[in-house]
């Protein structure tokens, strides 16, 4: 049985953890909130860390790693709420590779991998559909029913919005048409799968960090002459969240592994991971505020950044009920 | 990282599946799919012996003691196929999964030679004498006493929640053997024959009308001094070693039984149309997700490969499955509606899902309540400060 990170994957996780812990600490995230992307951090991620083409095959200049590696890196990015355009980048990379469109790959991928060309990705939709980082990007990937389009940012009308999660601001996008990627729904599905995995792993990392910080607080903070973490009301709440985080980690690894292996449970795993991890993050981020007391409600404390990121993830690329309904279809309808 | 089992392991799975299928459609068809622990005990004893004939009764044990030296993965595969085939719960679970490994780890060579063969052959059924009326999750509060009388221990006291004692031949007892001690000190671990004067077993009628649990009264019951496992006064260490087996491999294969139960809920929902109701679809999906995450969590535990005593994710496993199963029981009854409340008046017991609903209320209590589990996770897993404790 090898349902665990191997040595190389463990090393990638540690490298990513050290990178984000060192470079994406709270102050820097807060500074990036003014313009939505920490561009220096993103370039360092792409070039110094060399993860700009994480899943790009070797013949195209990447290390050719898989979804498991993507998940462990994204988890670490989520821990520090790094203000980087990872989601759009990952979705666009997956779409380009799945399309096998040599011209588009040559036109966009090298600059993307170097961190020079920023891509935003989202669903093509009506008034109520928003695309993260659309106001900061160079290139847009819009997903629709029939397929995916690439659109130069300058060719679309982008309306920036004040956004709850300022570390990943949303914008409304109006774009009549673009360059459709060949392959119909194939690149679309690849982009959604990578995006959903990315969000689930980010939620796992955020949830773990929110829990860890709340535990640290509960061990230090004294009330009634005892650390508040010695009270059962704290302990039991945090224990329940720890149980959920263990399950969330199983969900992310399952989904990542299933994608890499083309396993029959691939779709089920992605729907499970997105809904479960987003729910877990929402609960622990909410608890983070509650269990910190008044200080958790202040702007100075980071709790609201986790809380807002968690809410944004829950809504993005399908909410919990949507993904559970897809699970229900697989278990109740297709198998009948 | 890899999701599945190896080809060799899958071949072992097919071997198990085919043998169980033969048995459960053949000679032992009458005990296939029994949902409780108490029906047809004589037939289940026969089943224990049949497993032994095929060297399937304790596959994780060393070959020299009647086992197959099976790996953790093979044990999980075995347990999965066992449940998939609808084979009944093991009457000798305590002997095979708990006492056997404990004796292998801590027993003397005489104790191994004396007790292991009968467990492996399915001829000695064991039960567990830990809990007491005043010591449930707080095992350190044990008051059952044993005193030396020449070459024997003489036992006075009472155990409770003793599963299947009424069908058992032997009991392992945690007793206080040193006067004036409290807490974890002064306890010893004794192997006691149930068929003797001075022992009375009273079944406890449970919430589902059945009697799996018992009270066991000791009034001058005896066992030879050489039936003490580990050193005198160090029974706590033996008992926690044993509990680590309980939280390890023996819980992993349960998931196939849970799968059977969830499938029964799904079938009921399809039958009565609730599978088309958006609210029920959300709840069914949650149950499915929870079950799958248990499975992949178990695979993570296996990959940790720390032998019998699984750490890390294992700490969260008991509360995970117990809470999941209790929620499944509630979902089952909501799906069934009034149909879940009735059975023919000549029915022997409740059908699968009604029994699940009732029995799952015990899941979050036995083996350490959910509240105890949360304390364990918080203190051992998360490093939160200990609660003030009484005299421990």
XYZ file of C-alpha atoms in Angstrom:
728
model
C 0.000 0.000 0.000
C 1.371 3.337 -0.957
C -1.403 5.802 -0.239
C 1.060 8.265 1.222
C 3.413 10.913 -0.095
C 6.563 9.334 -1.488
C 9.971 10.783 -0.731
C 9.954 13.203 -3.640
C 6.407 14.355 -2.913
C 7.313 14.835 0.738
C 10.275 16.959 -0.348
C 8.096 19.064 -2.635
C 5.650 19.622 0.211
C 8.438 20.730 2.532
C 9.986 22.995 -0.092
C 6.653 24.639 -0.799
C 5.881 24.977 2.915
C 9.207 26.695 3.551
C 8.813 28.947 0.519
C 5.357 30.193 1.440
C 6.092 30.463 5.147
C 9.118 32.604 4.382
C 7.740 34.730 1.579
C 3.995 34.968 1.981
C 3.601 35.936 5.592
C 0.632 38.024 6.723
C 2.047 41.512 6.134
C 2.919 40.701 2.575
C -0.515 39.273 1.893
C -2.075 42.407 3.338
C 0.142 44.591 1.146
C -0.898 42.592 -1.921
C -4.559 43.173 -1.116
C -4.271 46.632 -2.656
C -3.819 45.211 -6.161
C -4.870 41.587 -5.784
C -1.660 39.858 -6.821
C 1.773 39.733 -5.222
C 3.667 39.707 -8.512
C 7.108 39.289 -6.998
C 5.910 36.305 -5.046
C 4.346 34.830 -8.156
C 7.548 35.252 -10.193
C 9.557 33.697 -7.395
C 7.087 30.809 -7.266
C 7.370 30.258 -11.016
C 11.107 30.805 -11.436
C 13.009 30.296 -8.187
C 10.796 27.513 -6.938
C 10.387 26.359 -10.531
C 6.730 25.456 -10.066
C 5.368 27.636 -12.870
C 5.134 24.566 -15.071
C 4.588 21.984 -12.370
C 2.378 19.753 -14.517
C 3.920 20.651 -17.872
C 5.533 17.606 -19.529
C 9.290 17.496 -19.901
C 9.226 17.895 -23.703
C 7.530 21.262 -23.163
C 10.058 22.376 -20.595
C 8.331 21.423 -17.351
C 9.106 18.822 -14.686
C 6.071 16.769 -15.738
C 4.705 16.250 -12.258
C 1.165 15.181 -11.446
C -1.934 16.226 -9.561
C -0.613 14.863 -6.277
C 2.334 17.276 -6.462
C -0.012 20.057 -7.504
C -2.212 19.337 -4.485
C 0.623 19.359 -1.961
C 1.950 22.662 -3.325
C -1.489 24.250 -3.451
C -2.206 23.134 0.099
C 0.824 25.112 1.246
C -0.195 28.168 -0.786
C -3.594 27.974 0.917
C -1.998 27.895 4.349
C -0.562 31.345 3.921
C -3.393 32.830 1.847
C -0.754 33.645 -0.748
C -2.038 36.349 -3.096
C -0.973 34.624 -6.304
C -2.904 33.711 -9.483
C -2.413 29.988 -8.934
C -5.995 28.942 -9.661
C -6.271 30.539 -13.109
C -2.748 29.437 -13.943
C -3.443 25.822 -13.078
C -6.761 25.759 -14.914
C -5.299 27.367 -18.029
C -2.289 25.079 -18.040
C -4.556 22.035 -17.782
C -6.808 23.346 -20.560
C -3.909 24.115 -22.887
C -2.292 20.724 -22.372
C -5.611 18.890 -22.798
C -6.367 20.811 -26.002
C -3.057 19.703 -27.529
C -3.195 22.977 -29.475
C 0.482 23.436 -30.388
C 0.039 27.018 -31.547
C -1.728 28.119 -28.389
C 0.717 26.211 -26.182
C 3.704 27.869 -27.862
C 2.052 31.261 -27.754
C 1.192 31.236 -24.059
C 2.835 28.511 -22.025
C 6.487 29.672 -21.876
C 5.529 33.144 -20.624
C 3.033 31.601 -18.182
C 5.672 29.244 -16.821
C 8.054 32.151 -16.286
C 5.426 34.033 -14.318
C 5.322 36.843 -16.878
C 1.906 36.125 -18.308
C -0.943 35.948 -15.830
C -4.077 34.007 -16.678
C -7.465 34.260 -15.010
C -10.022 31.501 -15.421
C -13.696 31.141 -14.673
C -17.068 30.149 -15.941
C -18.545 32.117 -18.799
C -21.779 33.373 -17.364
C -24.289 36.111 -16.850
C -24.502 39.000 -14.427
C -23.970 36.858 -11.341
C -20.781 35.145 -12.499
C -17.424 36.571 -11.557
C -13.884 35.641 -12.476
C -11.065 35.847 -9.911
C -8.092 37.999 -10.923
C -9.787 38.984 -14.210
C -8.851 42.628 -13.570
C -5.190 41.718 -13.020
C -4.607 39.196 -15.792
C -3.107 39.246 -19.282
C -5.165 36.370 -20.614
C -8.626 34.979 -19.827
C -9.800 31.384 -19.965
C -13.585 31.244 -20.046
C -15.355 27.932 -19.652
C -18.715 27.266 -21.206
C -21.038 24.358 -21.952
C -19.471 23.569 -25.309
C -15.833 24.299 -24.605
C -13.197 26.734 -23.456
C -12.141 30.061 -24.986
C -8.883 31.955 -24.589
C -9.289 35.734 -24.729
C -6.656 38.439 -24.503
C -7.510 40.597 -21.504
C -7.565 43.696 -23.679
C -10.266 42.188 -25.886
C -12.729 41.730 -23.046
C -14.664 44.191 -20.940
C -13.611 43.659 -17.366
C -15.418 45.344 -14.491
C -13.404 45.071 -11.243
C -15.505 44.534 -8.115
C -14.894 45.245 -4.470
C -14.502 41.681 -3.234
C -14.963 39.960 0.108
C -11.708 38.039 -0.402
C -9.274 40.786 -1.278
C -6.445 38.295 -1.696
C -8.214 37.050 -4.811
C -10.488 39.812 -6.114
C -13.348 39.079 -8.465
C -14.367 40.916 -11.611
C -17.300 40.752 -13.951
C -16.279 39.813 -17.488
C -18.055 40.564 -20.759
C -16.494 38.856 -23.723
C -18.375 37.993 -26.880
C -15.968 35.437 -28.270
C -12.358 34.401 -28.166
C -10.121 31.720 -29.558
C -11.854 28.414 -28.829
C -9.449 25.719 -27.711
C -9.730 22.593 -29.852
C -11.083 19.448 -28.250
C -14.547 20.695 -27.335
C -15.339 19.949 -23.728
C -12.066 18.083 -23.098
C -9.934 21.122 -22.163
C -12.919 22.493 -20.256
C -13.188 19.388 -18.116
C -9.428 19.294 -17.555
C -9.494 22.915 -16.414
C -12.428 22.326 -14.062
C -10.836 19.191 -12.603
C -7.541 20.947 -11.949
C -9.351 23.992 -10.581
C -11.566 21.977 -8.258
C -8.569 20.034 -6.959
C -6.668 23.277 -6.523
C -9.485 24.829 -4.479
C -9.960 21.698 -2.370
C -6.253 21.539 -1.554
C -6.142 25.249 -0.831
C -9.118 24.814 1.510
C -7.317 21.962 3.254
C -4.249 24.124 3.791
C -6.286 27.083 4.971
C -8.309 24.919 7.336
C -5.152 23.341 8.767
C -3.542 26.744 9.319
C -6.688 28.195 10.893
C -6.852 25.192 13.225
C -3.154 25.372 14.104
C -3.329 29.057 14.909
C -6.448 28.578 17.012
C -4.777 25.748 18.923
C -1.736 27.938 19.585
C -4.031 30.651 20.901
C -5.986 28.190 23.067
C -2.755 26.989 24.700
C -1.558 30.500 25.519
C -4.671 32.457 26.365
C -5.740 32.181 30.002
C -9.149 32.831 31.472
C -10.376 31.858 34.947
C -6.759 31.039 35.774
C -6.400 28.294 33.156
C -5.473 28.131 29.476
C -8.767 28.261 27.585
C -7.641 25.167 25.666
C -8.015 23.121 28.846
C -11.788 23.658 28.755
C -13.812 20.921 27.111
C -15.847 23.402 25.102
C -12.641 24.380 23.312
C -11.170 20.912 23.175
C -14.194 19.203 21.748
C -14.749 21.824 19.085
C -11.110 21.696 18.003
C -11.070 17.888 18.111
C -14.103 17.757 15.826
C -12.378 20.063 13.380
C -9.224 17.956 13.520
C -11.310 14.914 12.575
C -12.738 16.835 9.627
C -9.298 17.965 8.493
C -8.072 14.353 8.491
C -11.015 13.492 6.252
C -10.346 16.531 4.070
C -6.748 15.379 3.586
C -7.972 11.925 2.566
C -10.346 13.622 0.114
C -7.629 15.722 -1.520
C -5.212 12.814 -1.843
C -7.932 10.562 -3.188
C -8.953 13.111 -5.827
C -5.367 13.913 -6.819
C -4.401 10.278 -7.065
C -7.576 9.363 -8.956
C -6.838 12.102 -11.506
C -3.271 10.913 -11.991
C -4.330 7.283 -12.370
C -7.461 7.953 -14.420
C -9.220 5.971 -11.696
C -12.899 5.119 -12.064
C -13.730 7.176 -8.965
C -12.193 10.319 -10.449
C -15.398 12.345 -10.804
C -16.786 11.185 -7.481
C -13.534 12.076 -5.763
C -13.450 15.609 -7.161
C -17.035 16.371 -6.139
C -16.403 14.890 -2.708
C -13.173 16.819 -2.247
C -14.544 20.194 -3.287
C -17.676 20.026 -1.155
C -16.070 18.422 1.884
C -12.930 20.571 2.005
C -14.790 23.819 1.414
C -17.273 22.967 4.187
C -14.437 22.066 6.536
C -12.654 25.327 5.827
C -15.829 27.352 6.353
C -16.438 25.754 9.731
C -12.905 26.036 11.076
C -12.488 29.594 9.788
C -15.732 30.505 11.540
C -14.556 28.752 14.681
C -11.259 30.614 14.452
C -13.107 33.868 14.970
C -15.355 32.495 17.703
C -12.591 30.796 19.666
C -10.345 33.863 19.565
C -13.056 35.964 21.164
C -13.194 39.676 20.386
C -9.730 39.865 18.892
C -10.825 37.433 16.177
C -13.362 39.996 14.954
C -10.795 42.714 14.353
C -9.220 43.793 11.085
C -5.727 43.465 12.579
C -6.142 39.751 13.219
C -5.789 37.378 10.256
C -8.919 35.383 11.128
C -11.093 37.414 8.761
C -8.721 36.719 5.876
C -9.210 32.969 6.364
C -12.936 33.436 6.870
C -13.306 35.381 3.634
C -11.066 33.061 1.623
C -13.121 30.118 2.855
C -16.361 31.754 1.753
C -14.933 32.565 -1.663
C -13.736 28.990 -2.168
C -17.139 27.611 -1.177
C -18.801 29.583 -3.981
C -16.203 29.079 -6.687
C -16.525 26.336 -9.358
C -19.745 24.986 -7.872
C -20.963 25.204 -4.283
C -21.463 22.346 -1.820
C -25.035 21.463 -2.809
C -24.001 21.428 -6.488
C -21.162 18.983 -5.922
C -23.209 16.780 -3.576
C -25.944 16.622 -6.187
C -23.320 15.407 -8.656
C -22.300 12.748 -6.152
C -25.965 11.801 -5.814
C -26.255 11.420 -9.578
C -23.292 9.089 -9.671
C -24.460 6.973 -6.735
C -28.217 7.031 -7.294
C -28.856 7.525 -10.972
C -25.955 6.294 -13.068
C -25.430 3.109 -11.082
C -29.137 2.223 -11.032
C 1.212 7.655 -4.144
C -1.121 4.946 -5.298
C -4.805 4.287 -4.708
C -5.199 0.562 -4.997
C -3.780 -2.744 -3.846
C -1.126 -4.751 -5.708
C -1.859 -7.568 -8.157
C -0.737 -10.153 -5.621
C -3.043 -8.642 -3.042
C -5.923 -8.574 -5.498
C -5.308 -12.256 -6.197
C -5.570 -12.912 -2.476
C -8.840 -10.948 -2.510
C -10.261 -13.218 -5.201
C -9.194 -16.309 -3.260
C -10.968 -15.054 -0.131
C -14.059 -13.890 -2.007
C -14.508 -17.195 -3.744
C -14.130 -19.258 -0.555
C -16.548 -17.064 1.423
C -19.052 -17.184 -1.400
C -18.911 -20.990 -1.443
C -19.459 -21.169 2.294
C -22.180 -18.551 2.466
C -24.186 -20.031 -0.387
C -23.476 -23.567 0.789
C -23.198 -25.080 4.216
C -23.429 -21.794 6.110
C -26.159 -20.108 4.080
C -28.386 -20.118 7.174
C -26.172 -17.596 8.972
C -25.454 -15.369 6.015
C -26.271 -11.721 6.569
C -27.201 -11.977 10.244
C -27.174 -8.360 11.358
C -26.659 -8.891 15.078
C -24.189 -10.603 17.351
C -26.459 -13.031 19.170
C -28.504 -15.136 16.750
C -27.625 -18.813 16.257
C -24.557 -18.989 18.527
C -24.049 -22.726 17.978
C -23.951 -22.271 14.226
C -21.548 -19.423 14.627
C -19.281 -21.568 16.771
C -19.344 -24.086 13.952
C -18.429 -21.249 11.598
C -15.443 -20.331 13.780
C -14.238 -23.926 13.503
C -14.740 -23.955 9.744
C -12.653 -20.808 9.391
C -9.956 -22.508 11.442
C -9.972 -25.633 9.243
C -9.138 -23.382 6.310
C -6.528 -21.436 8.323
C -8.742 -18.403 7.999
C -9.507 -17.888 11.672
C -6.539 -15.662 12.560
C -4.669 -14.857 9.369
C -2.596 -12.080 10.951
C -1.027 -14.465 13.463
C 2.304 -16.207 12.833
C 2.131 -19.431 10.854
C 3.523 -21.338 13.850
C 0.423 -20.428 15.882
C -2.141 -21.310 13.244
C -2.152 -18.034 11.340
C -0.907 -17.085 7.892
C 1.478 -14.272 8.755
C -0.781 -12.056 6.669
C 0.259 -8.448 6.094
C -1.896 -5.549 7.255
C -3.138 -5.107 3.712
C -4.096 -8.756 3.448
C -5.928 -8.563 6.749
C -7.927 -5.599 5.502
C -8.698 -7.338 2.225
C -9.773 -10.417 4.163
C -12.056 -8.369 6.404
C -13.542 -6.581 3.398
C -14.343 -9.788 1.557
C -15.631 -11.361 4.756
C -18.152 -8.542 5.142
C -18.944 -8.383 1.436
C -19.947 -12.037 1.468
C -22.333 -11.395 4.340
C -20.485 -13.689 6.739
C -21.710 -13.121 10.314
C -19.794 -11.117 12.906
C -17.047 -13.178 14.511
C -18.144 -14.749 17.772
C -14.480 -14.927 18.759
C -13.475 -11.420 17.746
C -12.057 -10.788 21.235
C -9.896 -13.878 21.174
C -8.633 -13.519 17.646
C -8.175 -9.776 17.327
C -7.433 -8.684 20.878
C -6.207 -11.376 23.244
C -4.237 -13.343 20.640
C -2.063 -10.406 19.534
C -1.640 -9.369 23.179
C -0.409 -12.837 24.157
C 1.864 -12.938 21.130
C 3.347 -9.619 22.236
C 3.439 -9.996 26.011
C 2.507 -13.572 26.957
C 4.927 -16.167 28.314
C 5.769 -19.136 26.122
C 3.637 -21.334 28.410
C 0.689 -18.948 28.054
C 1.043 -18.915 24.289
C 1.188 -22.700 24.141
C -1.759 -23.042 26.459
C -4.192 -20.490 25.028
C -3.357 -19.673 21.416
C -4.137 -23.037 19.772
C -7.702 -23.129 21.096
C -8.346 -19.607 19.811
C -6.875 -20.460 16.422
C -8.942 -23.652 16.242
C -12.125 -21.828 17.183
C -12.743 -23.954 20.272
C -12.248 -21.304 22.981
C -14.405 -18.190 22.756
C -13.117 -15.187 24.722
C -14.707 -12.070 26.179
C -13.315 -8.888 27.661
C -13.549 -7.995 31.365
C -12.609 -4.331 31.506
C -15.579 -2.060 32.131
C -17.266 -1.859 35.515
C -20.367 -0.065 36.757
C -18.072 2.620 38.240
C -15.422 2.432 35.527
C -16.617 2.912 31.980
C -14.246 5.028 29.967
C -12.338 5.668 33.221
C -10.625 2.288 33.431
C -8.304 3.472 36.183
C -11.305 3.443 38.541
C -11.501 -0.366 38.439
C -12.551 -1.942 41.734
C -12.697 -5.658 40.940
C -10.101 -7.218 43.237
C -7.946 -10.325 43.057
C -5.952 -11.692 46.004
C -3.358 -14.441 46.130
C -4.339 -17.730 47.747
C -1.418 -20.124 47.333
C -1.089 -20.882 43.648
C -4.281 -19.112 42.671
C -5.830 -15.691 42.252
C -9.236 -15.290 43.917
C -11.436 -12.696 42.284
C -14.232 -10.572 43.765
C -16.137 -7.906 41.910
C -18.278 -7.111 38.907
C -17.741 -6.385 35.229
C -20.330 -4.912 32.893
C -20.902 -4.374 29.145
C -19.153 -7.685 28.565
C -19.961 -8.524 24.958
C -21.010 -12.103 24.247
C -20.001 -13.386 27.719
C -22.985 -15.732 27.613
C -21.408 -17.635 24.717
C -17.807 -17.377 25.889
C -15.525 -19.941 27.504
C -12.895 -17.566 28.866
C -12.627 -13.971 30.022
C -9.612 -11.672 30.380
C -9.993 -9.600 33.507
C -8.355 -6.388 34.630
C -8.367 -6.566 38.441
C -6.814 -4.637 41.317
C -4.249 -6.915 42.954
C -2.585 -4.507 45.343
C -4.334 -3.068 48.378
C -4.342 0.672 48.766
C -3.566 1.443 45.139
C -5.640 3.623 42.864
C -5.631 4.710 39.261
C -3.404 2.741 36.934
C -1.247 1.297 39.695
C -1.712 -2.121 41.224
C -3.788 -3.651 38.407
C -3.120 -7.091 36.960
C -4.305 -8.827 33.799
C -5.776 -12.289 34.426
C -7.064 -15.061 32.159
C -10.076 -16.682 33.774
C -12.180 -19.745 32.957
C -15.862 -18.794 32.917
C -17.099 -22.312 33.616
C -16.594 -22.455 37.370
C -18.430 -21.741 40.611
C -18.160 -18.134 41.675
C -19.030 -16.684 38.282
C -22.477 -15.539 37.319
C -23.349 -14.069 33.925
C -26.497 -11.981 33.557
C -27.388 -10.772 30.075
C -28.430 -7.121 29.835
C -31.434 -6.448 27.666
C -30.553 -3.630 25.317
C -32.286 -0.828 23.444
C -32.898 -3.166 20.473
C -34.363 -5.906 22.660
C -31.330 -8.141 22.242
C -28.684 -9.105 24.761
C -25.178 -8.821 23.440
C -23.849 -7.246 26.637
C -23.728 -8.895 30.035
C -22.939 -8.316 33.648
C -20.343 -10.739 34.984
C -20.183 -11.254 38.757
C -17.083 -12.713 40.457
C -17.635 -14.179 43.889
C -14.502 -16.124 44.777
C -13.784 -17.178 41.187
C -10.278 -18.544 40.691
C -7.489 -18.768 38.189
C -3.949 -20.154 38.540
C -1.246 -17.544 39.159
C 0.433 -18.490 35.907
C -2.632 -17.055 34.114
C -1.430 -13.536 34.807
C -0.144 -11.794 31.640
C 2.747 -9.414 32.276
C 4.019 -8.582 35.704
C 1.930 -8.250 38.838
C 0.628 -4.704 39.172
C 1.360 -3.912 35.531
C -1.978 -4.873 34.056
C -2.531 -1.356 32.837
C 0.275 -1.698 30.312
C -1.118 -5.026 29.108
C -4.608 -3.617 28.793
C -3.517 -0.566 26.815
C -1.441 -2.779 24.520
C -4.595 -4.781 23.915
C -6.675 -1.655 23.282
C -4.191 -0.518 20.652
C -5.103 -3.643 18.695
C -8.770 -2.793 19.110
C -8.197 0.614 17.523
C -6.042 -0.826 14.771
C -6.694 -3.372 12.135
C -9.905 -4.808 13.523
C -11.847 -1.643 12.782
C -10.637 -1.205 9.212
C -12.544 -4.018 7.582
C -15.803 -2.761 9.078
C -16.192 -0.464 6.146
C -17.528 -3.208 3.936
C -20.299 -3.809 6.456
C -20.971 -0.074 6.433
C -21.086 -0.266 2.634
C -23.738 -2.974 2.895
C -25.760 -0.796 5.259
C -25.497 2.305 3.088
C -26.469 0.221 0.050
C -29.570 -0.929 1.939
C -30.479 2.707 2.645
C -29.929 3.592 -1.022
C -32.090 0.662 -2.109
C -34.863 1.780 0.237
C -34.653 5.357 -1.066
C -34.901 4.136 -4.659
C -37.849 1.937 -3.786
C -39.944 4.617 -2.110
C -38.966 7.546 -4.324
C -36.927 9.498 -1.794
C -33.892 9.042 -4.035
C -35.493 11.740 -6.205
C -35.954 14.198 -3.323
C -33.240 16.915 -3.372
C -32.991 17.013 0.421
C -32.479 13.256 0.683
C -30.077 13.323 -2.250
C -27.869 15.765 -0.342
C -27.917 13.581 2.766
C -27.260 10.393 0.817
C -24.371 12.089 -0.949
C -22.936 13.166 2.410
C -23.147 9.590 3.644
C -21.440 8.301 0.509
C -18.681 10.898 0.803
C -18.189 10.087 4.490
C -17.841 6.384 3.760
C -15.338 6.950 0.956
C -13.272 9.283 3.102
C -13.191 6.640 5.825
C -11.852 4.199 3.289
C -9.134 6.496 2.019
C -8.338 7.489 5.577
C -7.875 3.801 6.347
C -5.571 3.427 3.367
C -3.522 6.319 4.733
C -3.301 4.581 8.090
C -2.107 1.406 6.396
C 0.505 3.320 4.439
C 1.801 4.652 7.759
C 2.730 1.049 8.422
C 3.329 1.103 12.144
C 2.081 -2.412 12.727
C -0.746 -3.143 15.117
C -0.806 0.132 16.963
C -1.757 2.685 14.334
C -1.105 6.310 15.188
C -1.846 9.687 13.628
C -5.016 9.539 11.553
C -5.972 6.484 13.605
C -6.617 8.743 16.566
C -9.555 10.264 14.746
C -10.922 7.053 13.267
C -13.177 5.853 16.093
C -15.151 9.076 16.354
C -15.267 9.299 12.578
C -16.896 5.955 11.974
C -19.093 6.012 15.074
C -20.528 9.420 14.195
C -20.921 8.467 10.547
C -22.802 5.293 11.421
C -25.100 7.007 13.886
C -25.978 9.567 11.212
C -26.571 6.720 8.755
C -29.004 5.147 11.228
C -30.930 8.408 11.406
C -30.895 8.780 7.635
C -32.134 5.202 7.263
C -35.127 5.886 9.489
C -35.914 9.151 7.708
C -35.798 7.336 4.390
C -37.982 4.477 5.613
C -40.531 6.564 7.487
C -43.056 4.422 9.376
C -41.902 1.364 7.473
C -38.777 1.493 9.628
C -40.803 1.257 12.823
C -42.485 -2.054 12.126
C -41.670 -5.695 11.539
C -43.951 -8.756 11.337
C -45.013 -9.771 14.840
C -43.363 -13.176 14.454
C -40.040 -11.629 13.457
C -37.121 -12.764 15.608
C -35.316 -9.451 15.582
C -35.376 -6.098 13.875
C -34.461 -5.904 10.195
C -31.051 -4.529 9.229
C -31.810 -0.818 9.144
C -33.999 -0.587 12.238
C -31.379 -2.507 14.154
C -28.704 -0.198 12.747
C -30.662 2.809 13.990
C -30.922 1.416 17.506
C -27.514 -0.231 17.751
C -25.612 2.740 16.356
C -26.469 4.613 19.546
C -23.940 2.288 21.206
C -21.223 2.993 18.635
C -20.607 6.462 20.053
C -20.309 5.019 23.588
C -18.408 1.727 23.624
C -14.659 1.561 23.127
C -14.396 5.106 24.506
C -17.259 7.566 24.140
C -17.164 10.327 21.555
C -16.471 12.714 24.426
C -13.468 10.652 25.534
C -12.297 10.431 21.923
C -12.440 14.219 21.627
C -10.356 14.573 24.773
C -7.821 12.093 23.384
C -7.579 13.893 20.063
C -7.323 17.281 21.755
C -4.731 16.274 24.341
C -2.655 13.661 22.507
C -3.167 14.819 18.935
C -3.428 18.594 19.235
C -1.359 19.093 22.381
C -4.018 21.010 24.281
C -3.593 21.215 28.071
C -5.022 18.352 30.085
C -8.240 18.728 31.944
C -7.935 18.718 35.699
C -8.389 15.073 36.744
C -9.468 13.585 40.030
C -6.971 11.298 41.733
C -5.138 10.007 38.668
